[in-house]
Amino acid sequence: MTFSFNGLDHYQMTAPLGKEKEVHHFFTDVLGCPEVEKPDSLSHFESIWFDMGRHIIHVGLDENHHSEKRGHPAFDVKNLQGLMDRLDGHNIPYEEDFNMPGARRFYTYAFFGHRMEFLEWHDKPESLMTESEKAERKHL
């Protein structure tokens, strides 16, 4: 029996234990992501979950938190300029990067020092597409 990947289900990042208020502020107030209620069977874990469109992000609260500077999530965004304007309104620093062909993107380290990438594809090169994206493009 063969298998195939459907895509990413969720991604987990960490935040310092005791910083729940700041986590909620960043994801709900700044990014506009609704909180997802965890199943009762997982409620004992110190974490908060958020809906980020096609995926869920888990923020684990950890007393031994350390930020990721290289490993990072990259979020596919519709209206990247709107997100940048929102970050500007909250005085959240970010750095645009012009090295990805076919995309506009930026990075921020504003969430407890983690690198987070946000990008919007305008003309994604076929060499960077998944097989399912290539198949979908063929059917358009």
Tab-separated table of C-alpha atoms in Angstrom, residues 24 27-29 31-37 48-53 55-57:
chain	number	residue	atom	x	y	z
A	24	HIS	CA	-2.539	35.857	22.506
A	27	PHE	CA	-1.534	35.905	17.212
A	28	THR	CA	-5.016	37.344	17.779
A	29	ASP	CA	-4.511	41.113	17.949
A	31	LEU	CA	-1.977	38.663	13.121
A	32	GLY	CA	-5.762	38.297	13.488
A	33	CYS	CA	-5.720	34.516	13.995
A	34	PRO	CA	-8.546	32.969	16.034
A	35	GLU	CA	-7.631	30.636	18.875
A	36	VAL	CA	-8.443	26.942	18.366
A	37	GLU	CA	-9.821	25.011	21.311
A	48	ILE	CA	-2.198	27.572	22.816
A	49	TRP	CA	-3.370	26.820	19.286
A	50	PHE	CA	-4.273	29.260	16.503
A	51	ASP	CA	-5.972	28.973	13.112
A	52	MET	CA	-3.710	30.313	10.367
A	53	GLY	CA	-5.868	29.570	7.342
A	55	HIS	CA	-2.946	25.172	9.045
A	56	ILE	CA	-2.949	25.281	12.816
A	57	ILE	CA	-0.006	26.643	14.765
